[in-house]
Coordinates of C-alpha atoms and ligand atoms in Angstrom, one line a residue:
Chain A
M1 CA -0.1 0.0 0.0
R2 CA 1.2 3.5 -0.8
P3 CA 2.1 5.5 2.2
F4 CA -0.4 8.4 2.9
A5 CA -1.2 11.3 5.1
Y6 CA -4.4 11.3 7.2
E7 CA -6.4 14.3 8.1
R8 CA -9.6 14.5 10.2
A9 CA -11.6 17.2 8.8
E10 CA -13.7 19.1 11.4
D11 CA -15.8 21.1 8.9
P12 CA -16.6 21.0 5.3
A13 CA -14.7 23.8 4.2
E14 CA -11.6 22.4 6.0
A15 CA -12.3 19.1 4.1
A16 CA -12.7 20.9 0.8
A17 CA -9.4 22.9 1.3
L18 CA -7.5 19.8 2.2
V19 CA -8.6 18.1 -1.0
A20 CA -8.0 21.2 -3.0
E21 CA -4.3 21.5 -1.8
R22 CA -3.6 17.9 -2.6
P23 CA -4.7 16.6 -6.1
D24 CA -4.3 12.9 -5.0
A25 CA -6.4 13.3 -1.8
A26 CA -9.5 11.2 -1.4
F27 CA -12.3 11.2 1.2
L28 CA -12.5 8.4 3.7
A29 CA -15.8 7.3 5.3
G30 CA -16.4 3.8 6.7
G31 CA -13.5 2.6 4.7
T32 CA -15.0 -0.7 3.9
N33 CA -14.6 -0.2 0.1
L34 CA -11.7 2.4 0.0
V35 CA -9.3 0.5 2.4
D36 CA -10.0 -2.7 0.7
L37 CA -9.0 -1.2 -2.7
M38 CA -6.0 0.4 -1.3
K39 CA -4.8 -3.0 0.0
L40 CA -5.3 -4.3 -3.5
G41 CA -3.3 -1.4 -5.0
V42 CA -6.5 -0.4 -7.1
A43 CA -6.6 2.9 -5.2
G44 CA -3.6 4.7 -3.9
P45 CA -4.5 8.2 -2.5
G46 CA -1.7 10.3 -1.1
T47 CA -3.9 11.8 1.6
L48 CA -7.1 10.6 3.3
V49 CA -9.4 13.2 4.5
D50 CA -11.9 11.6 7.1
V51 CA -15.3 12.9 6.7
R52 CA -16.9 11.1 9.5
R53 CA -16.8 14.2 12.0
L54 CA -18.5 16.7 9.6
G55 CA -21.8 16.5 11.3
Y56 CA -23.7 14.8 8.5
D57 CA -24.8 12.0 10.8
R58 CA -28.4 12.6 11.3
V59 CA -31.6 11.2 9.7
E60 CA -34.0 14.2 9.6
H61 CA -37.7 13.3 9.0
R62 CA -39.9 16.1 7.8
D63 CA -43.5 16.9 8.4
D64 CA -44.3 16.5 4.8
G65 CA -43.1 12.9 4.8
G66 CA -39.7 13.5 3.3
V67 CA -36.4 12.7 4.9
L68 CA -32.9 14.2 4.7
I69 CA -30.2 11.4 5.3
G70 CA -26.8 12.5 6.2
A71 CA -23.9 11.4 4.1
T72 CA -22.1 9.8 7.1
V73 CA -25.0 8.0 8.8
K74 CA -24.1 4.3 9.3
N75 CA -25.9 1.9 7.1
S76 CA -27.0 -0.1 10.1
E77 CA -28.5 3.1 11.7
L78 CA -30.3 4.1 8.7
A79 CA -31.8 0.6 8.2
G80 CA -32.7 0.6 11.8
D81 CA -34.1 4.1 11.9
P82 CA -37.8 3.8 13.0
G83 CA -39.1 6.5 10.5
I84 CA -37.3 4.9 7.6
R85 CA -38.7 1.5 8.6
R86 CA -42.2 2.9 8.6
R87 CA -42.1 5.4 5.8
F88 CA -39.6 3.7 3.4
P89 CA -39.4 -0.1 4.3
A90 CA -37.9 -0.9 1.0
L91 CA -34.9 1.2 1.8
S92 CA -34.3 -0.6 5.1
R93 CA -34.8 -4.0 3.3
A94 CA -32.3 -3.1 0.6
I95 CA -29.7 -2.1 3.1
L96 CA -30.3 -5.2 5.2
A97 CA -30.0 -7.3 2.0
G98 CA -26.4 -6.1 1.6
A99 CA -23.0 -7.0 3.0
S100 CA -22.8 -8.1 6.7
G101 CA -23.8 -6.8 10.1
Q102 CA -20.3 -5.6 10.9
L103 CA -19.8 -4.1 7.4
R104 CA -23.1 -2.2 7.6
S105 CA -22.2 -0.8 11.1
A106 CA -19.1 0.9 9.5
A107 CA -20.3 1.8 6.0
T108 CA -21.9 5.1 5.3
T109 CA -24.7 6.6 3.1
A110 CA -22.2 8.4 0.7
G111 CA -19.6 5.6 0.8
N112 CA -22.3 3.0 -0.1
L113 CA -23.5 5.3 -3.1
L114 CA -19.9 5.4 -4.3
Q115 CA -18.8 1.8 -3.8
R116 CA -16.8 0.5 -6.9
T117 CA -17.7 -2.4 -9.1
R118 CA -16.8 -6.1 -8.0
C119 CA -15.7 -7.0 -11.5
V120 CA -12.7 -9.4 -10.6
Y121 CA -10.4 -7.9 -13.2
F122 CA -10.9 -4.4 -11.8
Q123 CA -9.8 -5.7 -8.4
D124 CA -6.8 -7.4 -9.8
V125 CA -3.9 -5.1 -10.7
T126 CA -2.2 -7.8 -12.7
K127 CA -4.9 -7.9 -15.2
P128 CA -5.9 -5.3 -17.8
C129 CA -8.9 -3.3 -17.1
N130 CA -10.2 -0.1 -19.0
K131 CA -11.8 1.2 -15.8
R132 CA -8.7 0.9 -13.7
E133 CA -6.2 1.6 -16.5
P134 CA -7.9 3.3 -19.5
G135 CA -7.0 1.7 -22.8
S136 CA -5.7 -1.5 -21.4
G137 CA -8.7 -3.6 -22.5
C138 CA -11.7 -5.2 -21.1
P139 CA -10.9 -9.0 -20.3
A140 CA -14.4 -9.5 -18.8
I141 CA -16.2 -9.3 -22.1
G142 CA -14.4 -12.5 -23.4
G143 CA -13.9 -13.7 -19.9
S144 CA -15.6 -13.9 -16.4
H145 CA -18.7 -11.8 -16.9
R146 CA -21.4 -13.9 -15.2
D147 CA -22.1 -11.3 -12.6
L148 CA -21.7 -8.2 -14.8
A149 CA -24.2 -6.1 -16.6
V150 CA -26.6 -6.5 -19.4
L151 CA -28.0 -3.0 -19.8
G152 CA -26.1 0.2 -20.4
T153 CA -22.8 -1.4 -21.1
S154 CA -20.3 -0.5 -23.9
D155 CA -17.5 -2.3 -25.8
H156 CA -15.2 -0.9 -23.2
C157 CA -16.7 -2.0 -20.1
V158 CA -19.5 -4.4 -18.8
A159 CA -19.1 -3.8 -15.0
T160 CA -22.2 -3.7 -12.7
Y161 CA -22.9 -1.3 -10.0
P162 CA -22.9 -3.7 -7.1
G163 CA -24.8 -2.0 -4.4
D164 CA -28.2 -2.6 -2.9
M165 CA -29.2 0.6 -1.1
A166 CA -28.9 2.9 -4.3
V167 CA -31.4 0.6 -6.1
A168 CA -34.0 1.3 -3.5
L169 CA -33.1 5.0 -3.5
A170 CA -33.5 5.1 -7.3
A171 CA -37.1 3.8 -7.0
L172 CA -37.8 6.4 -4.3
D173 CA -36.7 9.4 -6.4
A174 CA -33.8 10.3 -4.2
L175 CA -31.9 13.5 -4.6
V176 CA -28.2 13.6 -3.8
H177 CA -27.0 16.7 -2.0
V178 CA -23.4 17.7 -3.1
R179 CA -21.1 20.5 -1.8
G180 CA -18.6 21.7 -4.3
L181 CA -15.0 22.7 -3.7
D182 CA -16.1 26.2 -3.8
G183 CA -18.8 25.7 -1.0
E184 CA -21.6 25.7 -3.6
A185 CA -24.4 23.3 -2.7
R186 CA -26.3 21.6 -5.5
A187 CA -28.8 18.5 -5.6
L188 CA -29.2 16.0 -8.4
P189 CA -31.4 13.1 -9.0
L190 CA -29.5 9.9 -7.9
E191 CA -29.8 8.5 -11.3
D192 CA -27.7 11.4 -12.7
L193 CA -25.0 10.8 -10.3
Y194 CA -23.8 7.8 -12.1
V195 CA -22.6 7.9 -15.8
L196 CA -22.6 5.0 -18.2
P197 CA -19.1 3.7 -19.2
G198 CA -19.2 4.6 -23.1
D199 CA -15.5 4.9 -24.0
T200 CA -14.6 6.5 -20.6
P201 CA -15.3 3.7 -18.0
H202 CA -12.9 5.2 -15.6
R203 CA -15.4 7.8 -15.1
E204 CA -18.2 6.6 -13.0
T205 CA -20.1 9.6 -11.6
V206 CA -20.6 13.2 -12.3
L207 CA -18.7 14.2 -9.2
E208 CA -15.7 16.6 -9.7
R209 CA -12.7 16.5 -7.6
G210 CA -13.5 17.8 -4.1
D211 CA -17.2 17.4 -4.5
L212 CA -18.5 16.2 -1.1
I213 CA -21.8 14.3 -0.8
T214 CA -23.5 15.8 2.2
G215 CA -26.7 13.7 2.1
V216 CA -29.5 12.1 0.3
E217 CA -33.1 13.5 0.3
L218 CA -36.2 11.3 -0.2
P219 CA -39.6 13.0 -1.1
A220 CA -42.5 11.7 0.7
A221 CA -43.6 8.3 -0.8
P222 CA -46.7 8.5 -2.9
A223 CA -49.8 8.4 -0.6
G224 CA -51.4 4.9 -0.5
A225 CA -48.3 3.3 -2.3
A226 CA -46.6 0.1 -1.1
M227 CA -43.0 -0.7 -1.6
H228 CA -40.7 -3.7 -1.6
Y229 CA -37.1 -4.8 -2.3
R230 CA -36.0 -8.3 -3.3
K231 CA -32.6 -9.6 -4.2
V232 CA -31.6 -12.8 -5.8
R233 CA -27.9 -14.1 -5.1
D234 CA -25.9 -17.1 -5.2
R235 CA -26.3 -17.9 -1.4
W236 CA -29.0 -16.9 1.1
S237 CA -27.0 -14.2 2.7
Y238 CA -23.8 -12.0 2.5
A239 CA -23.5 -12.1 -1.3
F240 CA -23.8 -9.3 -3.9
A241 CA -27.0 -9.4 -6.2
L242 CA -27.4 -11.2 -9.3
V243 CA -30.4 -9.3 -9.9
S244 CA -32.5 -7.1 -7.5
V245 CA -35.6 -5.2 -7.8
A246 CA -37.0 -2.2 -5.8
A247 CA -40.7 -1.3 -6.5
V248 CA -43.1 1.3 -5.4
L249 CA -46.7 0.6 -6.4
R250 CA -50.1 2.0 -6.2
T251 CA -53.2 0.2 -7.7
A252 CA -56.6 1.6 -8.2
G253 CA -59.8 0.0 -6.8
D254 CA -60.0 -2.4 -9.9
G255 CA -56.5 -3.6 -9.4
T256 CA -55.0 -1.6 -12.4
I257 CA -51.7 0.2 -11.8
D258 CA -51.9 3.9 -10.8
E259 CA -48.4 4.6 -10.2
V260 CA -45.3 2.3 -10.4
R261 CA -41.7 2.9 -9.9
L262 CA -39.1 0.1 -10.7
A263 CA -35.4 0.1 -10.3
L264 CA -33.2 -3.0 -11.0
G265 CA -29.8 -3.9 -9.5
G266 CA -27.0 -6.1 -10.6
V267 CA -27.8 -5.6 -14.3
A268 CA -26.3 -2.4 -15.1
P269 CA -23.4 0.1 -14.4
R270 CA -25.8 2.1 -12.2
P271 CA -29.0 1.3 -10.4
W272 CA -31.3 1.0 -13.4
R273 CA -34.6 2.8 -13.4
A274 CA -37.0 0.8 -15.6
R275 CA -39.0 3.8 -16.9
T276 CA -40.0 2.0 -20.0
A277 CA -41.6 -0.9 -18.1
E278 CA -43.2 1.6 -15.7
S279 CA -45.0 3.5 -18.5
E280 CA -46.1 0.2 -20.1
L281 CA -47.5 -0.9 -16.9
I282 CA -49.7 2.2 -16.1
G283 CA -53.4 1.4 -16.4
K284 CA -52.8 -2.3 -16.6
L285 CA -53.2 -5.2 -14.2
P286 CA -49.8 -6.6 -12.9
T287 CA -50.4 -10.0 -14.6
P288 CA -47.6 -12.2 -15.7
E289 CA -48.4 -11.4 -19.3
N290 CA -48.3 -7.7 -18.8
V291 CA -45.1 -7.9 -16.8
Q292 CA -43.5 -9.9 -19.5
A293 CA -44.6 -7.5 -22.2
A294 CA -43.4 -4.4 -20.1
M295 CA -40.0 -6.0 -19.3
G296 CA -39.6 -7.1 -22.9
A297 CA -39.8 -3.5 -24.0
E298 CA -37.5 -2.4 -21.1
L299 CA -34.8 -5.1 -22.1
A300 CA -35.1 -4.6 -25.8
G301 CA -31.9 -2.6 -25.7
A302 CA -30.0 -5.1 -23.4
R303 CA -26.6 -6.4 -24.6
P304 CA -26.3 -9.8 -22.7
L305 CA -23.2 -12.0 -22.9
P306 CA -23.0 -15.7 -23.1
D307 CA -22.8 -16.2 -19.3
N308 CA -25.1 -13.5 -18.0
A309 CA -27.9 -13.6 -20.5
F310 CA -29.9 -15.4 -17.8
K311 CA -30.3 -12.1 -16.0
L312 CA -32.9 -11.0 -18.5
D313 CA -35.4 -13.9 -17.6
L314 CA -34.4 -13.5 -14.0
A315 CA -35.0 -9.8 -13.9
T316 CA -38.4 -10.2 -15.6
D317 CA -39.4 -12.9 -13.2
L318 CA -38.3 -11.0 -10.2
V319 CA -40.2 -7.8 -11.3
G320 CA -43.4 -10.1 -11.6
A321 CA -42.7 -11.6 -8.1
V322 CA -42.2 -8.2 -6.4
L323 CA -45.4 -6.9 -8.0
R324 CA -47.1 -10.0 -6.9
D325 CA -45.9 -9.6 -3.3
L326 CA -47.3 -6.1 -3.4
T327 CA -50.7 -6.8 -4.7
E328 CA -51.6 -10.4 -3.2
P329 CA -51.6 -10.8 0.5
E330 CA -49.3 -13.7 1.4
E331 CA -52.0 -16.0 2.4
D332 CA -53.6 -15.9 -1.2
R333 CA -50.2 -17.0 -2.8
Chain B
M1 CA 8.4 10.1 17.5
L2 CA 6.6 11.2 14.3
Q3 CA 8.9 11.5 11.4
D4 CA 6.5 12.6 8.8
D5 CA 2.9 12.9 7.9
T6 CA 2.5 9.3 7.1
R7 CA 2.8 8.2 10.6
S8 CA 0.5 9.0 13.6
E9 CA 0.1 8.6 17.3
V10 CA -3.1 7.0 18.1
S11 CA -4.8 6.8 21.5
L12 CA -7.4 4.1 22.1
R13 CA -9.3 2.8 25.1
I14 CA -9.0 -0.9 24.6
N15 CA -10.8 -3.3 27.0
G16 CA -11.0 -0.5 29.5
V17 CA -7.3 0.5 29.3
D18 CA -6.0 3.7 27.7
R19 CA -3.3 2.8 25.2
T20 CA -1.3 5.1 22.9
V21 CA 0.8 3.7 20.0
G22 CA 2.6 5.1 17.0
V23 CA 1.4 3.7 13.8
D24 CA 2.1 3.8 10.1
N25 CA -1.1 5.4 8.8
R26 CA -1.5 2.3 6.6
A27 CA -1.8 0.0 9.6
T28 CA -5.3 -1.5 10.2
L29 CA -6.8 -1.7 13.6
L30 CA -6.5 -5.5 13.4
D31 CA -2.6 -5.3 12.7
T32 CA -2.4 -2.6 15.4
L33 CA -4.0 -4.8 17.9
R34 CA -2.1 -7.9 17.0
E35 CA 1.3 -6.6 16.4
G36 CA 1.5 -3.3 18.0
L37 CA -0.3 -4.1 21.3
G38 CA 0.1 -7.8 21.7
L39 CA -3.7 -8.4 21.7
T40 CA -3.7 -11.6 19.2
G41 CA -7.2 -12.6 20.1
A42 CA -8.8 -10.9 16.9
K43 CA -7.9 -13.1 14.1
K44 CA -6.9 -12.4 10.4
G45 CA -8.7 -14.7 8.0
C46 CA -9.1 -12.8 4.7
D47 CA -8.0 -9.2 5.5
H48 CA -10.8 -8.0 3.1
G49 CA -13.9 -7.9 5.2
Q50 CA -15.3 -11.2 3.9
C51 CA -14.8 -13.7 6.8
G52 CA -15.6 -11.8 10.1
A53 CA -12.5 -13.4 12.0
C54 CA -11.2 -10.0 12.9
T55 CA -14.6 -8.6 14.3
V56 CA -14.2 -6.3 17.4
L57 CA -16.4 -3.9 19.0
L58 CA -15.5 -0.3 18.1
D59 CA -17.6 2.3 20.1
G60 CA -20.0 -0.3 20.9
R61 CA -20.6 -1.5 17.2
R62 CA -19.2 -4.6 15.7
V63 CA -16.8 -3.9 12.9
N64 CA -14.2 -5.7 10.7
S65 CA -11.0 -4.4 12.2
C66 CA -9.1 -5.5 9.0
L67 CA -10.9 -2.7 7.1
Q68 CA -10.6 0.0 9.8
L69 CA -7.5 2.0 9.8
A70 CA -6.0 2.4 13.3
V71 CA -5.4 6.1 12.7
A72 CA -9.1 6.7 11.8
A73 CA -10.1 4.9 15.1
D74 CA -8.1 7.3 17.3
G75 CA -10.0 8.4 20.3
G76 CA -12.2 5.2 20.0
E77 CA -13.2 2.5 22.5
V78 CA -12.4 -0.9 21.4
V79 CA -13.4 -4.2 22.9
T80 CA -11.6 -7.4 21.7
I81 CA -12.2 -11.0 22.7
E82 CA -9.6 -10.4 25.6
G83 CA -11.9 -7.9 27.1
V84 CA -15.5 -9.5 26.8
A85 CA -15.4 -11.1 30.1
G86 CA -14.8 -7.6 31.6
L87 CA -18.1 -6.5 30.1
E88 CA -19.7 -8.5 32.8
G89 CA -17.6 -7.0 35.4
G90 CA -15.1 -9.6 36.1
G91 CA -15.4 -13.4 36.0
D92 CA -13.1 -15.6 33.9
L93 CA -15.6 -16.0 31.0
H94 CA -18.5 -14.0 29.5
A95 CA -21.7 -15.9 29.5
L96 CA -21.4 -16.2 25.6
Q97 CA -17.9 -17.8 26.0
R98 CA -19.3 -20.3 28.5
A99 CA -22.2 -21.0 26.2
F100 CA -19.8 -21.4 23.2
L101 CA -17.9 -24.1 25.4
E102 CA -21.2 -25.8 26.5
H103 CA -22.6 -26.0 22.9
D104 CA -19.3 -27.1 21.2
A105 CA -19.7 -24.1 19.1
L106 CA -16.1 -24.4 17.9
Q107 CA -13.6 -27.0 16.5
C108 CA -10.2 -25.2 15.7
G109 CA -11.4 -22.0 17.3
Y110 CA -10.0 -19.6 14.7
C111 CA -13.4 -17.9 13.9
T112 CA -14.5 -17.9 17.7
P113 CA -13.3 -14.5 18.8
G114 CA -14.9 -12.8 15.9
Q115 CA -18.1 -14.9 16.3
I116 CA -18.4 -14.0 19.9
C117 CA -17.7 -10.2 19.3
S118 CA -20.1 -10.2 16.4
A119 CA -22.8 -11.9 18.4
L120 CA -22.5 -9.2 21.2
G121 CA -22.9 -6.6 18.4
A122 CA -25.9 -8.4 17.0
M123 CA -27.6 -8.9 20.3
A124 CA -27.2 -5.2 21.0
E125 CA -28.8 -4.3 17.5
A126 CA -31.8 -6.5 18.3
E127 CA -32.1 -4.9 21.7
R128 CA -32.6 -1.7 19.7
G129 CA -35.4 -3.4 17.8
W130 CA -33.5 -3.4 14.5
P131 CA -34.8 -5.8 11.9
S132 CA -32.8 -8.0 9.8
H133 CA -33.2 -9.1 6.2
V134 CA -35.3 -12.0 7.5
T135 CA -37.6 -10.1 9.9
G136 CA -41.2 -10.4 8.6
D137 CA -42.3 -6.9 9.4
T138 CA -39.5 -4.4 8.7
S139 CA -41.5 -1.6 10.3
A140 CA -42.1 -3.4 13.5
G141 CA -38.8 -4.8 13.8
V142 CA -38.0 -7.3 16.6
A143 CA -38.8 -7.2 20.3
G144 CA -35.2 -7.5 21.6
A145 CA -32.6 -10.1 21.4
A146 CA -34.8 -12.5 23.4
S147 CA -37.2 -12.7 20.6
L148 CA -34.7 -13.9 18.0
D149 CA -35.1 -17.4 16.6
A150 CA -32.4 -19.5 14.8
Y151 CA -33.3 -18.2 11.4
E152 CA -32.7 -14.6 12.7
V153 CA -29.5 -15.5 14.3
R154 CA -28.2 -17.2 11.2
E155 CA -28.9 -14.2 9.1
R156 CA -27.5 -11.6 11.6
M157 CA -24.3 -13.8 12.0
S158 CA -23.8 -14.3 8.2
G159 CA -20.8 -12.1 8.3
N160 CA -18.9 -14.6 10.2
I161 CA -17.7 -17.7 8.4
C162 CA -16.6 -20.8 10.3
R163 CA -14.6 -23.1 8.0
C164 CA -15.1 -26.0 10.5
G165 CA -18.8 -25.7 10.2
A166 CA -19.6 -25.3 13.8
Y167 CA -22.6 -23.2 13.0
G168 CA -25.1 -25.3 14.8
G169 CA -23.4 -24.9 18.0
I170 CA -22.8 -21.2 17.3
V171 CA -26.5 -20.5 16.8
A172 CA -27.5 -22.6 19.9
A173 CA -25.0 -20.7 22.1
V174 CA -26.1 -17.3 20.8
L175 CA -29.7 -18.2 21.1
E176 CA -29.3 -19.4 24.8
V177 CA -27.5 -16.2 25.9
A178 CA -30.0 -14.0 23.9
E179 CA -32.9 -15.8 25.5
A180 CA -31.5 -15.5 28.9
D181 CA -31.3 -11.7 29.2
G182 CA -31.0 -10.2 25.7
G183 CA -27.1 -10.7 26.0
R184 CA -26.7 -7.8 28.3
S185 CA -24.7 -9.7 30.9
Ligands
FAD1 C1 -17.3 -8.6 1.8 C2 -18.1 -7.4 1.4 C3 -19.4 -7.7 1.1 C4 -20.3 -6.7 0.5 N1 -21.4 -6.9 0.1 C5 -22.3 -5.9 -0.4 C6 -23.7 -6.2 -0.8 O1 -24.1 -7.4 -0.7 N2 -24.4 -5.0 -1.0 C7 -23.9 -3.9 -1.1 O2 -24.7 -2.9 -1.4 N3 -22.7 -3.6 -0.6 C8 -21.8 -4.7 -0.3 N4 -20.7 -4.3 0.1 C9 -20.0 -2.9 -0.1 C10 -20.3 -2.0 1.1 O3 -21.7 -1.7 1.1 C11 -19.5 -0.8 0.8 O4 -18.1 -1.1 1.2 C12 -19.9 0.4 1.8 O5 -21.1 0.8 1.7 C13 -18.9 1.6 1.5 O6 -19.2 2.6 2.4 P1 -18.0 3.3 3.4 O7 -18.6 4.4 4.1 O8 -17.3 2.1 4.0 O9 -17.3 3.9 2.1 P2 -15.6 4.2 1.9 O10 -15.0 2.9 1.6 O11 -15.2 4.9 3.1 O12 -15.7 5.0 0.6 C14 -16.1 4.6 -0.6 C15 -15.9 5.7 -1.6 O13 -16.8 6.8 -1.4 C16 -16.1 8.0 -1.3 N5 -16.7 8.8 -0.2 C17 -17.0 8.5 1.0 N6 -17.8 9.4 1.6 C18 -17.9 10.4 0.6 C19 -18.5 11.7 0.6 N7 -19.2 12.2 1.8 N8 -18.4 12.5 -0.4 C20 -17.8 12.1 -1.5 N9 -17.1 10.9 -1.5 C21 -17.2 10.1 -0.5 C22 -14.5 7.6 -1.0 O14 -13.7 8.6 -1.3 C23 -14.6 6.3 -1.7 O15 -14.1 6.6 -3.0 C24 -19.9 -5.3 0.6 C25 -18.5 -5.2 1.0 C26 -17.6 -6.2 1.4 C27 -16.3 -5.9 1.7
SF4_2 S1 -15.9 -4.8 -17.2 FE1 -15.2 -2.9 -16.8 S2 -14.3 -3.1 -14.7 FE2 -14.4 -5.2 -15.6 S3 -12.5 -5.7 -16.7 FE3 -13.9 -4.7 -18.3 S4 -13.3 -2.6 -18.1 FE4 -12.6 -3.5 -16.2
FES3 S1 -10.0 -10.7 8.4 FE1 -11.3 -9.1 8.5 S2 -13.0 -9.9 7.7 FE2 -11.7 -11.5 7.2
FES4 S1 -14.3 -23.2 14.6 FE1 -12.7 -23.5 13.0 S2 -13.3 -21.9 11.7 FE2 -14.9 -21.8 13.2

């Protein structure tokens, strides 16, 4: 591991100044991804600026039903927060479906959003990888890609965004609050935080150097809507998603869909908001045939590889299962 | 003596005792405990957050000490397996350690310190009513550690791998202590 300086910033201005002074500085939160990547030689910051004392450590519920989640709130605290469990149970479920108890009690909101892909070549510095070393090639396309993406990929990179929490946040119309190096605050939709690989897979987000995530805002969930998160993985617990689905659903008296929001995990370089499927489903019953048709439209542009084409059927089945969970009481199934 | 900005002096309260140690900023909390402070109870299995053998309690929460930098833990309070008996205010063994012995919850013992620290963290989480991934009603959560069943314990302990497969005994030991008093003793 490359030697580095460590600074514990006490306020955001100081954190920004420290990063401004040192071009190879990185923010440190729970460290559960960054320290791992530093050990692997994938990341090598010259300075770590610890952001955990900046005061972004609260979950503030608003009277209108919305919430502001601080950037350094621990994943375990957020999943356990009574207001989140009551108003946004799919968010708690998504967090609890990820990692382990001890990882969640160190990991933070912002760190979770910015976790890097688990592509095995990316994590192995002896292998080429366009994301880690631009222009070196993508061995995953002709090699080990079973866990990687089928949507939004390019000829340069097929990595998946691996996280769970952000998938639920995408379905909940989250806004990410960012403080720029100049102290200017801005907010952007969570989906716009991530950029697709194109021919620059090393660029994963719209964040500029020194941009500090300060929190995530959720608007009130639609009145009368139900929400859910499900994850399919190779073992029952403690594994990354093959495919996951977050859904927010409201049906009319006759069972037709009034409002639906679907986000897919494990299939794309970012949490994938399935807007085509959503609009196909409006006004219809969530029958298997309708789900099949809607997901067929959503996945029309997919670029499956030989070993991950199974994700297309899996995503369709999982969307169907989640909508069924939300519309049929358990005893009827 | 700090030569440059890549080393730091770190103060930690470990198992109730204040310790100060000079570290290379690259040192993890795990390596600092084991090599700098002679506390070899916490084990290194994978060094990447995957096995749980290095689990300790940091400021009351269970964490993988292999992914925590010692310098970032400065000022923190750490409990390692060497200190868990002290949580009950003396005695040779913590109730959970005794339960591990009674239930044959180990074979080689390599994962055991991490299992025990993790279980203490998990019971504290359940005492706060926090649900797990397998809790039926996320909103309602759970009614304390005493309400956990084997299914819940398995899920909550999934971050601790046991290559010897002593899981049956581990779950039984955790359940016994959780049911007794929520694990507070
Ligand atoms: C064995 C293992 C299994 C896992 N399984 C899962 C899983 O199933 N599902 C899942 O979703 N995740 C999983 N994870 C990943 C885990 O969720 C992430 O490591 C964690 O959420 C990262 O959060 P952190 O606070 O530790 O981030 P850090 O490691 O501290 O930081 C991550 C990145 O975010 C940047 N950063 C941090 N805070 C800010 C900020 N405020 N502003 C700007 N940049 C910031 C850092 O510079 C760094 O680039 C797993 C991890 C491990 C090790
Ligand atoms: S898929 Fe992306 S991250 Fe993986 S090897 Fe190819 S370029 Fe690298
Ligand atoms: S040694 Fe820390 S989790 Fe394996
Ligand atoms: S007792 Fe040997 S690894 Fe668990």
